[in-house]
Amino acid sequence: MLRTAHWDDWSLDDLLAAKGETRVSLVVPARNEAATVGDVVTRVRSALVDTVALLDEVVVIDSDSTDATYDVATDAGAVVHRSAEIRPDLGTTGGKGEAMWKSLFVTTGEVIVFMDADLLDWDTHFVPGLLGPLLTEPDVALVKGFYERPLLDGEGGPLDGGRVTELVARPVLALEYPELAGLVQPLAGEWAVRRSLFETLSVPTGYAVELAALIDTLALRGPGAIAQVDLGRRSHAHQALLDLGAMATQILAAVERRRGGFEARFARTSTTDGVVVLRQYRSEGGAIVPAERLVDVGERPAAVTA
């Protein structure tokens, strides 16, 4: 059974004592999040760097933003890197997973905490909550946050914001990886991991990074290496339904790759290595109009950071 805790099971004093000389990095992958990334960085720095030295660095990885994300995050006090400029010799691919993978080359923490940049209803206790199991339990290697995640319009229940979770991730786990079925938010963007584990993982370049990390950690370390922490409540802007189709495609591709059938199953739909054609339909002027979307389902290999 997966270990489950609550964010206030540890005091800040307890965590600081447990941290000792361990370096901790907060990484915020961001793409066109100028409206929210500044608040995320400012509040975390004030509470957990300037007031209490729980974090050693706050790093934003800007993934091909076309707005002011880079400048806003810099002004807020983060160290900001453009993903495309990190190890250009390795090439670049836009995507959340790519930004997280490249963070390994520009951070120094033995423990890495990931937080999304588009948070609206949240608090800085997210970070110490995620660090609790990693700093106090040596056999824990990956910690997932979970929370109530209501839709912003107030309709529906407290977990209804996780549409891809309920329609794709949770059914896949129930069928293929029942040891992970107890995770409340398997796709949560708020999670923490030991560098020694993360740098050994193959990382999907897009939105499947969270689920892939769980599956791979289960295979490498067993269920005892995974914990989850109740962080309370979290809200962010919700994506359009057709955009969620691309996310779901990336998740299914990552699972299929780990089952060993990716190459054969996706050969018929791939235009190039790591890109799948997703056909979607919309109504325009009373007509049904098809549109093809190219979905990146590639992965980065275990990172060599030396």
mmCIF file of C-alpha atoms in Angstrom:
data_model
loop_
_atom_site.group_PDB
_atom_site.id
_atom_site.type_symbol
_atom_site.label_atom_id
_atom_site.label_comp_id
_atom_site.label_asym_id
_atom_site.label_seq_id
_atom_site.Cartn_x
_atom_site.Cartn_y
_atom_site.Cartn_z
ATOM 1 C CA MET A 1 0.000 0.000 0.000
ATOM 2 C CA LEU A 2 1.300 3.438 -0.902
ATOM 3 C CA ARG A 3 2.338 5.691 1.936
ATOM 4 C CA THR A 4 -0.017 8.626 2.371
ATOM 5 C CA ALA A 5 0.636 11.689 4.511
ATOM 6 C CA HIS A 6 -0.736 15.198 5.082
ATOM 7 C CA TRP A 7 1.271 18.325 4.376
ATOM 8 C CA ASP A 8 1.351 19.410 8.031
ATOM 9 C CA ASP A 9 2.669 16.099 9.371
ATOM 10 C CA TRP A 10 6.068 17.828 9.596
ATOM 11 C CA SER A 11 6.945 21.221 11.024
ATOM 12 C CA LEU A 12 9.397 23.477 9.216
ATOM 13 C CA ASP A 13 11.830 22.994 12.087
ATOM 14 C CA ASP A 14 11.594 19.219 11.645
ATOM 15 C CA LEU A 15 12.270 19.519 7.926
ATOM 16 C CA LEU A 16 15.188 21.891 8.357
ATOM 17 C CA ALA A 17 16.767 19.502 10.842
ATOM 18 C CA ALA A 18 16.208 16.556 8.496
ATOM 19 C CA LYS A 19 17.513 18.527 5.504
ATOM 20 C CA GLY A 20 20.918 19.132 7.046
ATOM 21 C CA GLU A 21 23.375 19.628 4.178
ATOM 22 C CA THR A 22 21.032 18.200 1.532
ATOM 23 C CA ARG A 23 20.570 20.626 -1.348
ATOM 24 C CA VAL A 24 17.011 21.139 -2.548
ATOM 25 C CA SER A 25 16.007 22.694 -5.885
ATOM 26 C CA LEU A 26 12.565 23.947 -6.859
ATOM 27 C CA VAL A 27 11.974 23.680 -10.618
ATOM 28 C CA VAL A 28 9.063 25.444 -12.315
ATOM 29 C CA PRO A 29 8.580 24.429 -15.967
ATOM 30 C CA ALA A 30 6.729 27.232 -17.732
ATOM 31 C CA ARG A 31 5.387 28.075 -21.146
ATOM 32 C CA ASN A 32 3.465 31.313 -21.690
ATOM 33 C CA GLU A 33 2.662 31.677 -17.980
ATOM 34 C CA ALA A 34 3.551 35.359 -17.513
ATOM 35 C CA ALA A 35 0.252 35.953 -15.698
ATOM 36 C CA THR A 36 0.995 33.520 -12.861
ATOM 37 C CA VAL A 37 4.674 32.530 -12.738
ATOM 38 C CA GLY A 38 5.729 35.717 -10.956
ATOM 39 C CA ASP A 39 3.392 35.057 -8.045
ATOM 40 C CA VAL A 40 4.595 31.456 -7.753
ATOM 41 C CA VAL A 41 8.247 32.502 -7.626
ATOM 42 C CA THR A 42 7.753 35.515 -5.341
ATOM 43 C CA ARG A 43 5.762 33.670 -2.714
ATOM 44 C CA VAL A 44 8.018 30.633 -2.641
ATOM 45 C CA ARG A 45 11.182 32.707 -2.408
ATOM 46 C CA SER A 46 9.766 34.840 0.395
ATOM 47 C CA ALA A 47 8.559 31.891 2.485
ATOM 48 C CA LEU A 48 11.139 29.204 1.786
ATOM 49 C CA VAL A 49 14.352 30.943 0.736
ATOM 50 C CA ASP A 50 14.435 34.357 2.424
ATOM 51 C CA THR A 51 12.504 33.546 5.614
ATOM 52 C CA VAL A 52 13.301 29.851 6.062
ATOM 53 C CA ALA A 53 16.176 28.335 4.091
ATOM 54 C CA LEU A 54 14.387 25.157 3.031
ATOM 55 C CA LEU A 55 15.139 25.704 -0.664
ATOM 56 C CA ASP A 56 18.621 26.295 -2.035
ATOM 57 C CA GLU A 57 17.512 27.510 -5.457
ATOM 58 C CA VAL A 58 14.371 28.402 -7.415
ATOM 59 C CA VAL A 59 14.780 27.680 -11.126
ATOM 60 C CA VAL A 60 12.293 28.382 -13.917
ATOM 61 C CA ILE A 61 12.726 26.507 -17.190
ATOM 62 C CA ASP A 62 11.098 28.552 -19.941
ATOM 63 C CA SER A 63 9.870 26.236 -22.681
ATOM 64 C CA ASP A 64 9.638 28.365 -25.837
ATOM 65 C CA SER A 65 7.385 31.047 -24.346
ATOM 66 C CA THR A 66 6.186 33.785 -26.670
ATOM 67 C CA ASP A 67 5.010 36.052 -23.849
ATOM 68 C CA ALA A 68 6.930 37.726 -20.989
ATOM 69 C CA THR A 69 7.363 34.564 -18.895
ATOM 70 C CA TYR A 70 11.173 34.838 -18.909
ATOM 71 C CA ASP A 71 11.254 38.478 -17.777
ATOM 72 C CA VAL A 72 8.496 38.104 -15.183
ATOM 73 C CA ALA A 73 10.155 35.080 -13.587
ATOM 74 C CA THR A 74 13.536 36.808 -13.574
ATOM 75 C CA ASP A 75 12.115 39.937 -11.942
ATOM 76 C CA ALA A 76 10.468 37.757 -9.293
ATOM 77 C CA GLY A 77 13.846 36.364 -8.261
ATOM 78 C CA ALA A 78 14.109 33.022 -10.038
ATOM 79 C CA VAL A 79 17.092 31.768 -11.964
ATOM 80 C CA VAL A 80 15.580 31.419 -15.430
ATOM 81 C CA HIS A 81 16.845 29.286 -18.291
ATOM 82 C CA ARG A 82 15.393 28.947 -21.760
ATOM 83 C CA SER A 83 15.007 25.242 -22.388
ATOM 84 C CA ALA A 84 16.315 25.519 -25.962
ATOM 85 C CA GLU A 85 19.556 27.087 -24.680
ATOM 86 C CA ILE A 86 20.341 24.319 -22.183
ATOM 87 C CA ARG A 87 22.792 21.839 -23.724
ATOM 88 C CA PRO A 88 22.036 22.877 -27.304
ATOM 89 C CA ASP A 89 24.268 20.030 -28.426
ATOM 90 C CA LEU A 90 21.476 17.677 -27.352
ATOM 91 C CA GLY A 91 18.897 19.419 -29.509
ATOM 92 C CA THR A 92 15.605 20.802 -28.303
ATOM 93 C CA THR A 93 11.968 19.776 -28.255
ATOM 94 C CA GLY A 94 9.209 21.939 -26.842
ATOM 95 C CA GLY A 95 7.262 20.374 -24.010
ATOM 96 C CA LYS A 96 6.859 20.110 -20.268
ATOM 97 C CA GLY A 97 8.820 16.891 -19.914
ATOM 98 C CA GLU A 98 11.651 18.306 -22.000
ATOM 99 C CA ALA A 99 11.900 21.312 -19.673
ATOM 100 C CA MET A 100 11.960 19.076 -16.604
ATOM 101 C CA TRP A 101 14.588 16.772 -18.120
ATOM 102 C CA LYS A 102 16.802 19.697 -19.050
ATOM 103 C CA SER A 103 16.555 21.068 -15.507
ATOM 104 C CA LEU A 104 18.962 18.294 -14.511
ATOM 105 C CA PHE A 105 21.728 20.144 -16.357
ATOM 106 C CA VAL A 106 21.238 23.502 -14.577
ATOM 107 C CA THR A 107 20.257 22.591 -11.009
ATOM 108 C CA THR A 108 22.330 21.346 -8.093
ATOM 109 C CA GLY A 109 19.774 19.834 -5.724
ATOM 110 C CA GLU A 110 20.012 16.271 -4.527
ATOM 111 C CA VAL A 111 16.240 16.552 -4.180
ATOM 112 C CA ILE A 112 14.156 18.280 -6.862
ATOM 113 C CA VAL A 113 10.664 19.644 -6.322
ATOM 114 C CA PHE A 114 8.515 20.351 -9.388
ATOM 115 C CA MET A 115 5.660 22.854 -9.370
ATOM 116 C CA ASP A 116 3.482 24.022 -12.249
ATOM 117 C CA ALA A 117 3.645 27.705 -13.182
ATOM 118 C CA ASP A 118 -0.103 28.231 -13.683
ATOM 119 C CA LEU A 119 -1.259 27.885 -10.061
ATOM 120 C CA LEU A 120 -4.171 30.084 -8.964
ATOM 121 C CA ASP A 121 -5.457 28.657 -5.671
ATOM 122 C CA TRP A 122 -2.474 27.309 -3.706
ATOM 123 C CA ASP A 123 -0.036 28.045 -0.897
ATOM 124 C CA THR A 124 3.663 27.643 -0.213
ATOM 125 C CA HIS A 125 3.047 24.655 2.066
ATOM 126 C CA PHE A 126 3.028 22.594 -1.136
ATOM 127 C CA VAL A 127 6.831 22.536 -1.100
ATOM 128 C CA PRO A 128 7.516 21.406 2.492
ATOM 129 C CA GLY A 129 4.650 18.929 2.177
ATOM 130 C CA LEU A 130 6.309 17.264 -0.801
ATOM 131 C CA LEU A 131 9.705 17.297 0.890
ATOM 132 C CA GLY A 132 8.509 15.624 4.091
ATOM 133 C CA PRO A 133 8.796 11.964 3.013
ATOM 134 C CA LEU A 134 12.013 12.518 1.040
ATOM 135 C CA LEU A 135 13.845 14.257 3.882
ATOM 136 C CA THR A 136 12.667 11.935 6.644
ATOM 137 C CA GLU A 137 12.369 8.502 4.975
ATOM 138 C CA PRO A 138 15.514 7.352 3.120
ATOM 139 C CA ASP A 139 13.740 4.623 1.139
ATOM 140 C CA VAL A 140 11.223 7.052 -0.414
ATOM 141 C CA ALA A 141 12.427 8.257 -3.825
ATOM 142 C CA LEU A 142 9.375 9.957 -5.360
ATOM 143 C CA VAL A 143 6.520 11.896 -3.755
ATOM 144 C CA LYS A 144 3.285 12.906 -5.479
ATOM 145 C CA GLY A 145 1.060 15.680 -4.272
ATOM 146 C CA PHE A 146 -2.701 15.374 -4.317
ATOM 147 C CA TYR A 147 -5.459 17.875 -3.671
ATOM 148 C CA GLU A 148 -8.984 18.885 -4.385
ATOM 149 C CA ARG A 149 -9.006 20.256 -7.908
ATOM 150 C CA PRO A 150 -12.387 21.850 -8.656
ATOM 151 C CA LEU A 151 -13.382 23.388 -11.954
ATOM 152 C CA LEU A 152 -12.958 27.155 -11.895
ATOM 153 C CA ASP A 153 -16.612 27.825 -12.743
ATOM 154 C CA GLY A 154 -17.664 26.160 -9.488
ATOM 155 C CA GLU A 155 -19.655 23.417 -11.191
ATOM 156 C CA GLY A 156 -19.024 19.780 -10.374
ATOM 157 C CA GLY A 157 -17.272 18.134 -7.461
ATOM 158 C CA PRO A 158 -13.895 18.830 -5.852
ATOM 159 C CA LEU A 159 -11.986 16.432 -8.117
ATOM 160 C CA ASP A 160 -13.749 17.159 -11.410
ATOM 161 C CA GLY A 161 -10.888 19.293 -12.747
ATOM 162 C CA GLY A 162 -8.824 16.203 -13.505
ATOM 163 C CA ARG A 163 -10.480 15.142 -16.739
ATOM 164 C CA VAL A 164 -7.499 13.317 -18.279
ATOM 165 C CA THR A 165 -6.842 11.717 -14.896
ATOM 166 C CA GLU A 166 -10.320 10.216 -14.694
ATOM 167 C CA LEU A 167 -10.753 9.280 -18.353
ATOM 168 C CA VAL A 168 -7.244 8.050 -19.191
ATOM 169 C CA ALA A 169 -4.703 7.780 -16.377
ATOM 170 C CA ARG A 170 -6.808 6.124 -13.719
ATOM 171 C CA PRO A 171 -8.271 3.446 -16.028
ATOM 172 C CA VAL A 172 -4.784 2.677 -17.380
ATOM 173 C CA LEU A 173 -3.405 2.237 -13.868
ATOM 174 C CA ALA A 174 -6.322 0.031 -12.866
ATOM 175 C CA LEU A 175 -5.715 -2.245 -15.850
ATOM 176 C CA GLU A 176 -1.937 -2.246 -16.118
ATOM 177 C CA TYR A 177 -0.415 -1.046 -12.822
ATOM 178 C CA PRO A 178 -2.824 -1.753 -9.955
ATOM 179 C CA GLU A 179 -0.029 -1.101 -7.446
ATOM 180 C CA LEU A 180 -0.407 2.588 -8.385
ATOM 181 C CA ALA A 181 -4.214 2.665 -8.305
ATOM 182 C CA GLY A 182 -4.153 4.205 -4.832
ATOM 183 C CA LEU A 183 -2.700 7.471 -6.149
ATOM 184 C CA VAL A 184 -5.264 10.236 -5.854
ATOM 185 C CA GLN A 185 -3.651 12.516 -8.453
ATOM 186 C CA PRO A 186 -1.254 10.470 -10.612
ATOM 187 C CA LEU A 187 -0.850 13.354 -13.079
ATOM 188 C CA ALA A 188 -0.241 16.044 -10.464
ATOM 189 C CA GLY A 189 2.303 18.636 -11.547
ATOM 190 C CA GLU A 190 3.422 19.072 -7.954
ATOM 191 C CA TRP A 191 5.831 16.280 -7.083
ATOM 192 C CA ALA A 192 9.352 15.715 -5.796
ATOM 193 C CA VAL A 193 12.058 13.202 -6.611
ATOM 194 C CA ARG A 194 15.609 12.321 -5.704
ATOM 195 C CA ARG A 195 18.043 13.379 -8.406
ATOM 196 C CA SER A 196 19.713 9.972 -8.173
ATOM 197 C CA LEU A 197 16.460 8.427 -9.418
ATOM 198 C CA PHE A 198 15.260 11.053 -11.892
ATOM 199 C CA GLU A 199 18.529 11.163 -13.835
ATOM 200 C CA THR A 200 18.195 7.416 -14.530
ATOM 201 C CA LEU A 201 14.727 7.673 -16.070
ATOM 202 C CA SER A 202 13.630 7.952 -19.675
ATOM 203 C CA VAL A 203 11.539 11.133 -19.761
ATOM 204 C CA PRO A 204 8.652 11.798 -22.180
ATOM 205 C CA THR A 205 9.081 15.234 -23.695
ATOM 206 C CA GLY A 206 5.418 16.191 -23.226
ATOM 207 C CA TYR A 207 2.709 15.766 -20.612
ATOM 208 C CA ALA A 208 3.281 12.077 -19.892
ATOM 209 C CA VAL A 209 6.326 12.754 -17.714
ATOM 210 C CA GLU A 210 4.471 12.376 -14.408
ATOM 211 C CA LEU A 211 2.843 9.036 -15.195
ATOM 212 C CA ALA A 212 5.982 7.646 -16.822
ATOM 213 C CA ALA A 213 8.061 8.541 -13.750
ATOM 214 C CA LEU A 214 5.625 6.655 -11.530
ATOM 215 C CA ILE A 215 5.609 3.538 -13.700
ATOM 216 C CA ASP A 216 9.391 3.514 -14.012
ATOM 217 C CA THR A 217 9.917 4.095 -10.289
ATOM 218 C CA LEU A 218 7.587 1.204 -9.544
ATOM 219 C CA ALA A 219 9.632 -1.026 -11.859
ATOM 220 C CA LEU A 220 13.010 0.110 -10.534
ATOM 221 C CA ARG A 221 12.373 0.600 -6.821
ATOM 222 C CA GLY A 222 9.009 -0.991 -6.019
ATOM 223 C CA PRO A 223 5.896 0.591 -4.471
ATOM 224 C CA GLY A 224 7.698 1.329 -1.212
ATOM 225 C CA ALA A 225 9.716 4.040 -2.964
ATOM 226 C CA ILE A 226 6.573 6.065 -3.756
ATOM 227 C CA ALA A 227 4.607 8.240 -1.331
ATOM 228 C CA GLN A 228 1.809 10.771 -1.722
ATOM 229 C CA VAL A 229 0.935 13.834 0.340
ATOM 230 C CA ASP A 230 -2.392 15.625 0.724
ATOM 231 C CA LEU A 231 -1.721 19.280 -0.144
ATOM 232 C CA GLY A 232 -5.273 20.530 0.328
ATOM 233 C CA ARG A 233 -6.609 22.441 -2.667
ATOM 234 C CA ARG A 234 -5.242 23.581 -6.012
ATOM 235 C CA SER A 235 -6.770 25.391 -8.963
ATOM 236 C CA HIS A 236 -5.501 26.466 -12.348
ATOM 237 C CA ALA A 237 -6.888 27.382 -15.725
ATOM 238 C CA HIS A 238 -8.347 24.420 -17.602
ATOM 239 C CA GLN A 239 -7.372 23.532 -21.125
ATOM 240 C CA ALA A 240 -9.696 23.112 -24.062
ATOM 241 C CA LEU A 241 -11.070 19.630 -24.660
ATOM 242 C CA LEU A 242 -9.240 19.145 -27.969
ATOM 243 C CA ASP A 243 -5.946 20.025 -26.272
ATOM 244 C CA LEU A 244 -6.634 17.325 -23.710
ATOM 245 C CA GLY A 245 -6.795 14.838 -26.583
ATOM 246 C CA ALA A 246 -3.131 15.508 -27.319
ATOM 247 C CA MET A 247 -2.259 15.046 -23.634
ATOM 248 C CA ALA A 248 -4.135 11.748 -23.557
ATOM 249 C CA THR A 249 -2.281 10.570 -26.664
ATOM 250 C CA GLN A 250 1.073 11.281 -25.018
ATOM 251 C CA ILE A 251 0.061 9.381 -21.881
ATOM 252 C CA LEU A 252 -1.147 6.330 -23.807
ATOM 253 C CA ALA A 253 2.041 6.320 -25.895
ATOM 254 C CA ALA A 254 4.221 6.397 -22.766
ATOM 255 C CA VAL A 255 2.310 3.479 -21.263
ATOM 256 C CA GLU A 256 2.472 1.497 -24.500
ATOM 257 C CA ARG A 257 6.214 2.094 -24.747
ATOM 258 C CA ARG A 258 6.648 0.668 -21.241
ATOM 259 C CA ARG A 259 4.585 -2.370 -22.192
ATOM 260 C CA GLY A 260 7.015 -2.977 -25.055
ATOM 261 C CA GLY A 261 4.596 -2.474 -27.923
ATOM 262 C CA PHE A 262 5.074 1.137 -28.905
ATOM 263 C CA GLU A 263 7.073 0.737 -32.101
ATOM 264 C CA ALA A 264 4.766 -1.815 -33.690
ATOM 265 C CA ARG A 265 1.508 -0.217 -32.573
ATOM 266 C CA PHE A 266 2.385 3.342 -33.564
ATOM 267 C CA ALA A 267 4.280 2.642 -36.770
ATOM 268 C CA ARG A 268 1.117 3.120 -38.819
ATOM 269 C CA THR A 269 0.355 6.564 -37.353
ATOM 270 C CA SER A 270 3.812 8.074 -36.971
ATOM 271 C CA THR A 271 4.964 10.651 -39.497
ATOM 272 C CA THR A 272 8.477 10.811 -38.082
ATOM 273 C CA ASP A 273 10.209 9.230 -35.128
ATOM 274 C CA GLY A 274 8.366 10.231 -31.985
ATOM 275 C CA VAL A 275 5.487 12.101 -33.671
ATOM 276 C CA VAL A 276 1.958 10.712 -33.960
ATOM 277 C CA VAL A 277 -0.851 12.071 -36.131
ATOM 278 C CA LEU A 278 -4.014 12.707 -34.098
ATOM 279 C CA ARG A 279 -7.126 13.409 -36.150
ATOM 280 C CA GLN A 280 -9.767 15.500 -34.413
ATOM 281 C CA TYR A 281 -13.052 17.027 -35.540
ATOM 282 C CA ARG A 282 -14.830 20.287 -34.895
ATOM 283 C CA SER A 283 -18.023 21.926 -36.081
ATOM 284 C CA GLU A 284 -17.651 25.043 -38.215
ATOM 285 C CA GLY A 285 -20.692 26.714 -39.764
ATOM 286 C CA GLY A 286 -22.744 23.562 -39.428
ATOM 287 C CA ALA A 287 -20.129 21.387 -41.123
ATOM 288 C CA ILE A 288 -17.920 18.759 -39.481
ATOM 289 C CA VAL A 289 -14.338 19.703 -40.220
ATOM 290 C CA PRO A 290 -11.433 17.282 -39.651
ATOM 291 C CA ALA A 291 -8.060 18.548 -38.528
ATOM 292 C CA GLU A 292 -4.793 16.709 -38.032
ATOM 293 C CA ARG A 293 -2.592 17.487 -35.039
ATOM 294 C CA LEU A 294 1.003 16.301 -34.747
ATOM 295 C CA VAL A 295 1.586 15.039 -31.209
ATOM 296 C CA ASP A 296 5.119 14.630 -29.903
ATOM 297 C CA VAL A 297 5.346 11.300 -28.069
ATOM 298 C CA GLY A 298 9.139 11.138 -28.008
ATOM 299 C CA GLU A 299 11.263 10.573 -24.929
ATOM 300 C CA ARG A 300 14.615 11.721 -23.644
ATOM 301 C CA PRO A 301 16.978 9.004 -22.377
ATOM 302 C CA ALA A 302 18.501 8.921 -18.933
ATOM 303 C CA ALA A 303 20.360 12.206 -18.537
ATOM 304 C CA VAL A 304 24.146 12.220 -18.374
ATOM 305 C CA THR A 305 24.807 15.333 -16.303
ATOM 306 C CA ALA A 306 28.534 15.052 -15.792
#
